[in-house]
PDB file of C-alpha atoms in Angstrom:
ATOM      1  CA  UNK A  80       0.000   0.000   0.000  1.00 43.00           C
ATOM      2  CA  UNK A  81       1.496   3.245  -0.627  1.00 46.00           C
ATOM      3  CA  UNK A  82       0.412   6.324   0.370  1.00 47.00           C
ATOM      4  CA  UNK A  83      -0.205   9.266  -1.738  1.00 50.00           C
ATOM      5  CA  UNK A  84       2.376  11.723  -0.710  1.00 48.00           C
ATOM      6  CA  UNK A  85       0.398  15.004  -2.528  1.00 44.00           C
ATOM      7  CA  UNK A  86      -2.099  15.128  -0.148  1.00 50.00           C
ATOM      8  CA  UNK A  87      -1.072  14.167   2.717  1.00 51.00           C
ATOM      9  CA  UNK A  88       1.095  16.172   5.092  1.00 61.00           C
ATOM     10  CA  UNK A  89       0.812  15.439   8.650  1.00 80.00           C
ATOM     11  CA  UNK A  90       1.732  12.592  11.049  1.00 90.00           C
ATOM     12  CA  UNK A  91       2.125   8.809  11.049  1.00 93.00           C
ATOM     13  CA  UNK A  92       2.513   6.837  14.337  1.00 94.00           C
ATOM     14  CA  UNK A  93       3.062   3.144  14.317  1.00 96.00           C
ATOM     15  CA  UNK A  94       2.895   0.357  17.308  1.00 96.00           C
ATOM     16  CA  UNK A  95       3.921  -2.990  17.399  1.00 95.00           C
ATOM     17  CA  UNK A  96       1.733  -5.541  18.207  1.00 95.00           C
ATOM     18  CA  UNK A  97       2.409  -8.648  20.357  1.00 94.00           C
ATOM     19  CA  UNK A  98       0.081 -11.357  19.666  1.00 94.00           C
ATOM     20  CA  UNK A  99      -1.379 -13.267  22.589  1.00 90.00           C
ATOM     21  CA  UNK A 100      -0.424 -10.577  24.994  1.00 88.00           C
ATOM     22  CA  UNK A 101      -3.406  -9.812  27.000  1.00 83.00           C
ATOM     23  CA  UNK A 102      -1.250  -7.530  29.519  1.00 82.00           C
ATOM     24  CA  UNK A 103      -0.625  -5.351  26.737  1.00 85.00           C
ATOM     25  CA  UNK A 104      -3.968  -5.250  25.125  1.00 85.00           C
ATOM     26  CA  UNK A 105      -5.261  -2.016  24.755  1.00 91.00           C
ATOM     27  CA  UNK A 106      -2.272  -0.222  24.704  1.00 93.00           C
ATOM     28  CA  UNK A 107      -1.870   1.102  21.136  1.00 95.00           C
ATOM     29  CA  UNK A 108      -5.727   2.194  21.078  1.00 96.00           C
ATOM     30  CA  UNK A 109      -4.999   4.111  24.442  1.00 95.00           C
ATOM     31  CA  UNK A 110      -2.068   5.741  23.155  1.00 95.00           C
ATOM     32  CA  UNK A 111      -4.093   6.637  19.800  1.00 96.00           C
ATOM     33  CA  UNK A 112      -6.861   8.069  21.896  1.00 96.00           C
ATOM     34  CA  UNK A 113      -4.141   9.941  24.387  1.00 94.00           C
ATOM     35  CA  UNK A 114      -2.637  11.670  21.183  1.00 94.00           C
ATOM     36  CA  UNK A 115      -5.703  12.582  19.252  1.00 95.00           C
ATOM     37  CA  UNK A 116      -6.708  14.262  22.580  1.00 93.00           C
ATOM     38  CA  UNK A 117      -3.512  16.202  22.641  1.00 93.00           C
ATOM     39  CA  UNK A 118      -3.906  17.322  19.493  1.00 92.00           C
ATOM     40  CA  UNK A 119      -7.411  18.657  19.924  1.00 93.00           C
ATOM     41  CA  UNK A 120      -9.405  16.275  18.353  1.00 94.00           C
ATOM     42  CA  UNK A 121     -13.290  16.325  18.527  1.00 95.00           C
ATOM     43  CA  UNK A 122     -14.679  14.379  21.120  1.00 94.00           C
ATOM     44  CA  UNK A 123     -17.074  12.228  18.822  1.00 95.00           C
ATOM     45  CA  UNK A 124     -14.377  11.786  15.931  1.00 96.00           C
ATOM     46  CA  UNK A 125     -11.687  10.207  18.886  1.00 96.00           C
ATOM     47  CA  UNK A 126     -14.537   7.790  19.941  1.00 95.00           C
ATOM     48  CA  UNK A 127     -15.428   6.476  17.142  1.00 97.00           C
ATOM     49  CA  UNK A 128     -11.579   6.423  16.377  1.00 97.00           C
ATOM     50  CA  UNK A 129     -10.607   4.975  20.025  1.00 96.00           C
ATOM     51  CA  UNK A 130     -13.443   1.870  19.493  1.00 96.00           C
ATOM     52  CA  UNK A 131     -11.933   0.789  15.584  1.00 97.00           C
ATOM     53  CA  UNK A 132      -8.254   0.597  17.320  1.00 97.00           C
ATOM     54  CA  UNK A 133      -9.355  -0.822  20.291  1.00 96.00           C
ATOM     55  CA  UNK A 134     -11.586  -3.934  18.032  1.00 96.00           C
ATOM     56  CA  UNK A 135      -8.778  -3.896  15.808  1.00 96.00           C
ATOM     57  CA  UNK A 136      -5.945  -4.346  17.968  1.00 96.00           C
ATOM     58  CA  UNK A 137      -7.512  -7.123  20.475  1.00 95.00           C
ATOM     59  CA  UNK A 138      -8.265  -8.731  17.018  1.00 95.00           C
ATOM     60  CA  UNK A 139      -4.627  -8.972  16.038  1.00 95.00           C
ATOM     61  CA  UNK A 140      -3.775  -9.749  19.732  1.00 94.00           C
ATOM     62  CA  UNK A 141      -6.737 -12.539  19.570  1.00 93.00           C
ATOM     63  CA  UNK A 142      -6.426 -14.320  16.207  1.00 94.00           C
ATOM     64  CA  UNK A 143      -2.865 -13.105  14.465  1.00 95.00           C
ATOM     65  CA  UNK A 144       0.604 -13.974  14.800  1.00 95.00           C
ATOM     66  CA  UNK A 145       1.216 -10.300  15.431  1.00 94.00           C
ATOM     67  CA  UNK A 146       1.158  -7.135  13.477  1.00 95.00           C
ATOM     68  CA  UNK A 147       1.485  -3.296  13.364  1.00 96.00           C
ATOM     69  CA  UNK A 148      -1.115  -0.780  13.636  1.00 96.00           C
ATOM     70  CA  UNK A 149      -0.520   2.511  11.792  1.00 97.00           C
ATOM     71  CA  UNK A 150      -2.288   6.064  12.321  1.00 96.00           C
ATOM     72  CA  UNK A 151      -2.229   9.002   9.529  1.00 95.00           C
ATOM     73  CA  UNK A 152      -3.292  12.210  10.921  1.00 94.00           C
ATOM     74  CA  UNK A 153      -3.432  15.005   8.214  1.00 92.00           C
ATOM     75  CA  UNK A 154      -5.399  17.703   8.775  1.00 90.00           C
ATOM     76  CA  UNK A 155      -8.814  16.153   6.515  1.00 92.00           C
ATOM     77  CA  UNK A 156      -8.688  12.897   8.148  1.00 95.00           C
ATOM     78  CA  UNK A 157      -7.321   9.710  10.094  1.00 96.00           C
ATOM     79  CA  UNK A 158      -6.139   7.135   8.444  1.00 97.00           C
ATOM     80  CA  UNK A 159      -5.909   4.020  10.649  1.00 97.00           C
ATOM     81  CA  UNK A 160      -4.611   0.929   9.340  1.00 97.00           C
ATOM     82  CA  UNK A 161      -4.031  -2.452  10.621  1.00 97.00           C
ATOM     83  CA  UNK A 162      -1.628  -4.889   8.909  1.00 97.00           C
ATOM     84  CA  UNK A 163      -0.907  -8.386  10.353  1.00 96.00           C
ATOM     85  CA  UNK A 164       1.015 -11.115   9.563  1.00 93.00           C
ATOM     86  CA  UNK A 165      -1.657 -13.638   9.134  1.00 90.00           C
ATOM     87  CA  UNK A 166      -2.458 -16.416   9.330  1.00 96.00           C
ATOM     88  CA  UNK A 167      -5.480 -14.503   7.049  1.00 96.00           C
ATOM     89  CA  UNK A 168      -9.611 -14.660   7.521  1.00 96.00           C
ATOM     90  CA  UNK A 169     -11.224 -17.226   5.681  1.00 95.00           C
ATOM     91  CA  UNK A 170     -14.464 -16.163   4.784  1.00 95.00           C
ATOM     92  CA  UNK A 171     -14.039 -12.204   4.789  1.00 95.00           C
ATOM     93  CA  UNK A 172     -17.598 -11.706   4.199  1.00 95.00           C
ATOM     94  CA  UNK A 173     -18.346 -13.617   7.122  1.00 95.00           C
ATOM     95  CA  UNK A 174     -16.628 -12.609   9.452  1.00 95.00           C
ATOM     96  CA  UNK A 175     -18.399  -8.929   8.666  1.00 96.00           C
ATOM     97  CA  UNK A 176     -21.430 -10.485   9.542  1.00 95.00           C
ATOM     98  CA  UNK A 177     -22.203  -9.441  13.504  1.00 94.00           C
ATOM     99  CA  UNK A 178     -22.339 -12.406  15.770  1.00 93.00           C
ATOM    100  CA  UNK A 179     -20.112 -14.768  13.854  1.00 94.00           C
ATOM    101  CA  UNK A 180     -16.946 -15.513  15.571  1.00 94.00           C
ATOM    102  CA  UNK A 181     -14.031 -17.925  15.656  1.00 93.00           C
ATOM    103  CA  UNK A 182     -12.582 -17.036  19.021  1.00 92.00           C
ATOM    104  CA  UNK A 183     -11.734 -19.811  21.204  1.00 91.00           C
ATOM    105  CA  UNK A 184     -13.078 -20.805  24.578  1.00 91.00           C
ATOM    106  CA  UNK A 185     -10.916 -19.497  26.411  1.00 89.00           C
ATOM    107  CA  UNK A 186     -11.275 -16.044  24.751  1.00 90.00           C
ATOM    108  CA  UNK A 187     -15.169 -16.319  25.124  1.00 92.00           C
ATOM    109  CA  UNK A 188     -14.659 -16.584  28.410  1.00 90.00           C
ATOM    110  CA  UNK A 189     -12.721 -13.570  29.119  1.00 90.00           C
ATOM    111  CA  UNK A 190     -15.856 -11.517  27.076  1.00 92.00           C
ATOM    112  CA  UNK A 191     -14.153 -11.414  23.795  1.00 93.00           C
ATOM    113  CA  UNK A 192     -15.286 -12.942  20.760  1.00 91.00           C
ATOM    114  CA  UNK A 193     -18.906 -11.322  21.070  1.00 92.00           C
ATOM    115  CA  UNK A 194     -18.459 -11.479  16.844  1.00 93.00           C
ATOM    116  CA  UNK A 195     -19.389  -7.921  16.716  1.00 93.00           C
ATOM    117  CA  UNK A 196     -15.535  -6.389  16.537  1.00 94.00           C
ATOM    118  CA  UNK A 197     -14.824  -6.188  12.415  1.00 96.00           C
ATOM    119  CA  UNK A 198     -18.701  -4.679  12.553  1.00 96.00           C
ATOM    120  CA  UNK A 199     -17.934  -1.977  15.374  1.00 95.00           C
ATOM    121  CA  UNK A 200     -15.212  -0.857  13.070  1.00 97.00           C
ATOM    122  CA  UNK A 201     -17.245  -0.461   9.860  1.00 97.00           C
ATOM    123  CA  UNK A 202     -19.984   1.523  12.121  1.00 96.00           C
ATOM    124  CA  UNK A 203     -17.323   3.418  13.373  1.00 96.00           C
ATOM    125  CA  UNK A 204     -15.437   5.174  10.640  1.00 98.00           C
ATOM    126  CA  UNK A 205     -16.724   6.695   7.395  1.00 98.00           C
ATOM    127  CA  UNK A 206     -14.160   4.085   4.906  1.00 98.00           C
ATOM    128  CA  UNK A 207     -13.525   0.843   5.435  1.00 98.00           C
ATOM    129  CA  UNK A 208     -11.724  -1.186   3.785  1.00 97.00           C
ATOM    130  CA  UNK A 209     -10.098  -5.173   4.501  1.00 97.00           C
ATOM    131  CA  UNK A 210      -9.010  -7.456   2.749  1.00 96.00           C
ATOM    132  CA  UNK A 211      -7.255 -10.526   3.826  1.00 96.00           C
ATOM    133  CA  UNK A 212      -5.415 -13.605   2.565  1.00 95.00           C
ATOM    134  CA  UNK A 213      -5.577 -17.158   4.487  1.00 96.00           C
ATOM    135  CA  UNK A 214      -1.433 -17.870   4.982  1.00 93.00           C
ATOM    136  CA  UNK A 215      -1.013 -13.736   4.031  1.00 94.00           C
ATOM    137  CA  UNK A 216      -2.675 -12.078   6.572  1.00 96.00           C
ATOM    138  CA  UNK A 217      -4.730  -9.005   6.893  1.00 97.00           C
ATOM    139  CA  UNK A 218      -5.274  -5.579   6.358  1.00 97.00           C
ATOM    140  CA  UNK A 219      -7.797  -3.483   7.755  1.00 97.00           C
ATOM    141  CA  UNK A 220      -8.206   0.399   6.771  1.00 98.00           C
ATOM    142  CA  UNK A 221     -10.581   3.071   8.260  1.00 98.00           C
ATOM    143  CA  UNK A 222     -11.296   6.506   7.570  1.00 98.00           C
ATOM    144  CA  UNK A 223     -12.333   8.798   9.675  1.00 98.00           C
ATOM    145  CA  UNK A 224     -13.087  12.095   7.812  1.00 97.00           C
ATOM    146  CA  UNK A 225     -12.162  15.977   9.653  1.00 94.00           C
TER     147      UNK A 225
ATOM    148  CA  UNK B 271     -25.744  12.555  40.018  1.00 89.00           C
ATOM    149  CA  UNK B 272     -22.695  11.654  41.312  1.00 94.00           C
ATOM    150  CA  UNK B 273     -20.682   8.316  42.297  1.00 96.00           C
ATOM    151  CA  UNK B 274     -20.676   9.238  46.116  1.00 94.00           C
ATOM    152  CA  UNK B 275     -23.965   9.368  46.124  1.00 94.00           C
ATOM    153  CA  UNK B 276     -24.880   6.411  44.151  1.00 94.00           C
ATOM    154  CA  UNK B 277     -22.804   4.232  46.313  1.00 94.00           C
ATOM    155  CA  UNK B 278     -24.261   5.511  49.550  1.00 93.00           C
ATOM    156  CA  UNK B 279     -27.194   3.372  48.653  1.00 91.00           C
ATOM    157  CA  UNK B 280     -25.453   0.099  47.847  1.00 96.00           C
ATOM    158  CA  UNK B 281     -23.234  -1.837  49.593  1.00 97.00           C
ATOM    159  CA  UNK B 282     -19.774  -1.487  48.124  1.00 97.00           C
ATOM    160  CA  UNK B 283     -15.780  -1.548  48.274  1.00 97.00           C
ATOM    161  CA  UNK B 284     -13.751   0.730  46.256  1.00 97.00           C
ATOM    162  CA  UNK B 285     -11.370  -0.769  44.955  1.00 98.00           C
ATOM    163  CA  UNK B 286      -9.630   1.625  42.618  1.00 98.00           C
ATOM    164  CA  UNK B 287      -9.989   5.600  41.968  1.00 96.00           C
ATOM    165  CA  UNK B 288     -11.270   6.822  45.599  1.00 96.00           C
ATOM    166  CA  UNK B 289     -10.069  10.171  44.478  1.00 96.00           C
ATOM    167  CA  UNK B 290     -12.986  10.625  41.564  1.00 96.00           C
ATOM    168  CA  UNK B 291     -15.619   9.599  43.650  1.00 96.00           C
ATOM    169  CA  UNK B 292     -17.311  12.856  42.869  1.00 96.00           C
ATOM    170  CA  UNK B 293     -17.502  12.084  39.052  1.00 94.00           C
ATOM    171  CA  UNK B 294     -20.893  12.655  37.425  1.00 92.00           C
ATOM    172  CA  UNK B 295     -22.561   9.880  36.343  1.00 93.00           C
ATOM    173  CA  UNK B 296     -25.766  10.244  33.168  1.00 89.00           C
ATOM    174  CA  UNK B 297     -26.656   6.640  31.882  1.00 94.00           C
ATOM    175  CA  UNK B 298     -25.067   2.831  33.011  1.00 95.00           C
ATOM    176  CA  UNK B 299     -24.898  -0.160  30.990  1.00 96.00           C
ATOM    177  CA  UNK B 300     -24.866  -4.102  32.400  1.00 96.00           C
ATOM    178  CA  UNK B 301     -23.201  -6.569  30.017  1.00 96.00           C
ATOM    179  CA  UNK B 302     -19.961  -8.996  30.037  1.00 96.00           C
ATOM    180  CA  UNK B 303     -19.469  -9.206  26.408  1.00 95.00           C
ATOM    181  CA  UNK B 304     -16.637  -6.502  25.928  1.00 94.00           C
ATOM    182  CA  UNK B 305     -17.279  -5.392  21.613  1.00 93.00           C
ATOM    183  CA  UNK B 306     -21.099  -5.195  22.361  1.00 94.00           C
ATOM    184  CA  UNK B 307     -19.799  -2.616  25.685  1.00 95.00           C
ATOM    185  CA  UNK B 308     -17.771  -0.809  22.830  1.00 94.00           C
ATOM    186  CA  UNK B 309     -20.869  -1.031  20.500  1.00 93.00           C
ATOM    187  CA  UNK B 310     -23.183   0.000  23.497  1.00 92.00           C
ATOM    188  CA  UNK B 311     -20.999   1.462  26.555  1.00 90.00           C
ATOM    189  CA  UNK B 312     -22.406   4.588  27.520  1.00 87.00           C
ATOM    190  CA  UNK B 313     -19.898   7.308  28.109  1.00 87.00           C
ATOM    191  CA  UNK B 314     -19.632   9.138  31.410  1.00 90.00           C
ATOM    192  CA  UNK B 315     -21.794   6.245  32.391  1.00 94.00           C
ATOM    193  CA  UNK B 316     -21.585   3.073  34.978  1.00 96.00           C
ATOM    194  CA  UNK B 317     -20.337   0.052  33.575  1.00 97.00           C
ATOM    195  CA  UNK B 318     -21.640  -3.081  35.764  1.00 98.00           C
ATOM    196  CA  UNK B 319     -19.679  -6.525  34.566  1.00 98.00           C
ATOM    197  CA  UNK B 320     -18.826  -9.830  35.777  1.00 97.00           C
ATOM    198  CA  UNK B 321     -15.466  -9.525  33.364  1.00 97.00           C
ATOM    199  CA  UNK B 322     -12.084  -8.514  36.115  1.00 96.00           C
ATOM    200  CA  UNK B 323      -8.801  -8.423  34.007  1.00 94.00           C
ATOM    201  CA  UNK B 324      -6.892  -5.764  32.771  1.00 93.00           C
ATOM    202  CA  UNK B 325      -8.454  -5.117  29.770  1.00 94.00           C
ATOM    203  CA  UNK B 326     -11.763  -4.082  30.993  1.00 96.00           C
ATOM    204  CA  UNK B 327      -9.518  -0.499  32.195  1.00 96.00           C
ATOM    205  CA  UNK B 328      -8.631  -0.445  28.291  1.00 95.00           C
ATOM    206  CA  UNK B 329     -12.519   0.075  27.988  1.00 95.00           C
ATOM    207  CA  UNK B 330     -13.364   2.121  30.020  1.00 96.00           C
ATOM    208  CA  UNK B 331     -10.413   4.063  29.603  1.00 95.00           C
ATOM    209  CA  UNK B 332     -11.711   4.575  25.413  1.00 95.00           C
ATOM    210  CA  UNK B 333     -15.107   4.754  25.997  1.00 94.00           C
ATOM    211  CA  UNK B 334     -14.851   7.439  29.008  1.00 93.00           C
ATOM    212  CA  UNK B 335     -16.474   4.956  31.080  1.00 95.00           C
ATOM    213  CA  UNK B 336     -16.817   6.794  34.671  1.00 93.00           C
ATOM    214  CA  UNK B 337     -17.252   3.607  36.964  1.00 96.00           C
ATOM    215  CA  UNK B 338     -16.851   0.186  36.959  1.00 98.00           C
ATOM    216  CA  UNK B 339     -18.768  -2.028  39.474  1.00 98.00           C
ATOM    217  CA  UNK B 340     -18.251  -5.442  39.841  1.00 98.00           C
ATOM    218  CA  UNK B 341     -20.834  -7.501  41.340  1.00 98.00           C
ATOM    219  CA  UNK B 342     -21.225 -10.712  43.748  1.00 98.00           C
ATOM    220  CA  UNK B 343     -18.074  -9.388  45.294  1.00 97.00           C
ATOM    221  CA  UNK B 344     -15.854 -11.382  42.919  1.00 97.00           C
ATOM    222  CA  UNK B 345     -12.156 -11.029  43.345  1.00 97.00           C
ATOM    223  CA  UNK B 346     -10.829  -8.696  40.952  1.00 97.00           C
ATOM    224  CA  UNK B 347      -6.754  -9.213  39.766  1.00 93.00           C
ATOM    225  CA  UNK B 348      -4.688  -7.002  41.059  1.00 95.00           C
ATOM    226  CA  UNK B 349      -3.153  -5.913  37.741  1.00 94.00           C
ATOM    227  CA  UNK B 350      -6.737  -4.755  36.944  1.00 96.00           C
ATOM    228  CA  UNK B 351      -7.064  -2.592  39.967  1.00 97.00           C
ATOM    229  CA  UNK B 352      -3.086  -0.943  39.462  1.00 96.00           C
ATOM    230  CA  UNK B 353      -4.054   0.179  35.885  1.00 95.00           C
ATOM    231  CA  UNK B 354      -7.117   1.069  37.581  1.00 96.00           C
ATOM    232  CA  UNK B 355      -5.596   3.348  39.784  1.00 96.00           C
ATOM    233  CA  UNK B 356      -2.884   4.802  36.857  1.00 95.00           C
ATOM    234  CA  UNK B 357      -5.531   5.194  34.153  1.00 93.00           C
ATOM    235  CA  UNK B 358      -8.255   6.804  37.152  1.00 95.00           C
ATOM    236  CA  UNK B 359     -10.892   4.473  36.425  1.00 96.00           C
ATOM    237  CA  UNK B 360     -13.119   4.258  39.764  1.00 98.00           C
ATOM    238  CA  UNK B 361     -13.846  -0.089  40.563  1.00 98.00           C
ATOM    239  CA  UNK B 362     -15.702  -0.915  43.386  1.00 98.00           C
ATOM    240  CA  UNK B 363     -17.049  -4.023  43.926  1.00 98.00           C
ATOM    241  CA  UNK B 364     -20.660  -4.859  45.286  1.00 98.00           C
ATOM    242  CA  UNK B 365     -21.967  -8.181  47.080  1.00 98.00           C
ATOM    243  CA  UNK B 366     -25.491  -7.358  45.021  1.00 98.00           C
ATOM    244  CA  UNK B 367     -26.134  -8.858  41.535  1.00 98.00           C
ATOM    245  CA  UNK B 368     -25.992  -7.326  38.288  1.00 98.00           C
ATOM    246  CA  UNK B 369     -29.571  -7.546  37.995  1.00 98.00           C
ATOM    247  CA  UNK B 370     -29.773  -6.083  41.553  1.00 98.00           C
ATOM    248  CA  UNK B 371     -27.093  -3.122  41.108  1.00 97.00           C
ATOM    249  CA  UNK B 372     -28.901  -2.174  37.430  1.00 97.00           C
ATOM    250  CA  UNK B 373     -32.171  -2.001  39.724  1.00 96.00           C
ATOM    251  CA  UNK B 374     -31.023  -0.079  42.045  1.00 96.00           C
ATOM    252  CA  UNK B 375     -29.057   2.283  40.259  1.00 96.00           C
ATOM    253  CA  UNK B 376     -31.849   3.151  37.565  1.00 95.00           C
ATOM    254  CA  UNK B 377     -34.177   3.406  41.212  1.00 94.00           C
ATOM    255  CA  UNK B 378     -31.980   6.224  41.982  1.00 94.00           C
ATOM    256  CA  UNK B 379     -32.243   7.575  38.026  1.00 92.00           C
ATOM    257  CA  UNK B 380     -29.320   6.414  36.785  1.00 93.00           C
ATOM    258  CA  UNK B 381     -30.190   6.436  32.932  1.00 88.00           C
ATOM    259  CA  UNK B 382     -33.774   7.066  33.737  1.00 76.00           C
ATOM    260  CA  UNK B 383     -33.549  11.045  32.707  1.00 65.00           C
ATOM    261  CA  UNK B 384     -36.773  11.599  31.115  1.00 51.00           C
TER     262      UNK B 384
END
């Protein structure tokens, strides 16, 4: 994916993400959310922002082998993009569809895997955008518009 | 309405964010699943869930979630209650019920504004 350096001037931030770490889950969404404050962001726009990272990044923590999580902050919109190492969603389609999850017991227990996080983040953001690759992995864009 | 005064009315523990105790508090929400809380989760509300690791700070935390009460008095990690305490998320923990608390709390108007 490259980005299309004529109109966009502004920030990037990137984060790491570990997969399987639950201690650390939440993390990159919080820091998104701390810096979109700082930088004056409406209230509704860093919601609806705050909820796509959050989904996004227990999903990678959840079901990848890890990833990175990108923000774009330009002064029309946020870009936020999620790229992960796989190992890729079978049925894309499906796994839009609210309710449908393949989280493991274990997970279920702990309250994830409700099926509804792919969903919050279309809601959410004004683009979106995944596609995904079983053995590739996935990538996830939102839009949120200024 | 404000926490303090809620939690005069229940029994209770704080466990985490004594200091905010004065926060003001408009709707609550009751529900264990955590993407249907981020779906749903009322902001500058009450949050009442069975769920007690970390990442139920990370929630309320995004959704500027004002208090979390955990019912039936069950034990709550002490990880959760640390980032609790660094994040300023007020947890206090109840021997009612969900079903009980959410009674109680809409009794007193919580999220019963008309």
């Amino acid at each position: 994916m490259t980005v299309e350096s004529n109109e966009y001037i502004g920030m990037i931030h990137s984060y790491e993400i570990e997969a399987g770490n639950f201690t650390k889950a939440g993390e990159a969404a919080s820091s998104i959310k701390r810096l979109l404050r700082q930088l004056g962001v409406d209230a509704n726009v860093i919601r609806r922002v705050s909820i796509a990272a959050y989904e996004a990044e227990m999903n990678m923590v959840i079901h990848s082998i890890g990833g990175n999580i990108q923000i774009e902050i330009s002064p029309k919109a946020i870009v936020f993009k999620a790229v992960d190492e796989g190992p890729g969603i079978e049925d894309v389609n499906l796994a839009m569809e609210e309710g449908f999850s393949t989280a493991k017991e274990w997970a279920r227990e702990l309250g994830f895997g409700a099926g509804m996080g792919l969903p919050n983040i279309k809601r959410c953001s004004d683009e979106f955008h995944i596609q995904s690759e079983v053995g590739q992995g996935t990538y996830l864009e939102a839009k949120f518009i200024l | 309405m404000r926490i303090n005064d809620l939690i005069k009315k229940i029994p209770h523990t704080i466990l985490a964010g004594e200091e905010f105790l004065n926060r003001e508090i408009k709707s609550g929400y009751c529900c264990d699943l955590l993407s249907r809380v981020m779906a749903h989760g009322p902001r500058n509300g009450i949050w009442i869930t069975v769920q007690t690791h970390v990442n139920i700070i990370a929630i309320a935390t995004l959704l500027d979630i004002s208090c979390i009460i955990i019912p039936e008095d069950i034990s709550v990690d002490p990880n959760t209650i640390a980032k609790a305490n660094e994040e300023e998320v007020v947890v206090i923990s109840s021997p009612l019920t969900a079903f009980e608390l959410a009674g109680r709390l809409y009794e007193m108007g919580v999220g019963n504004q008309k």
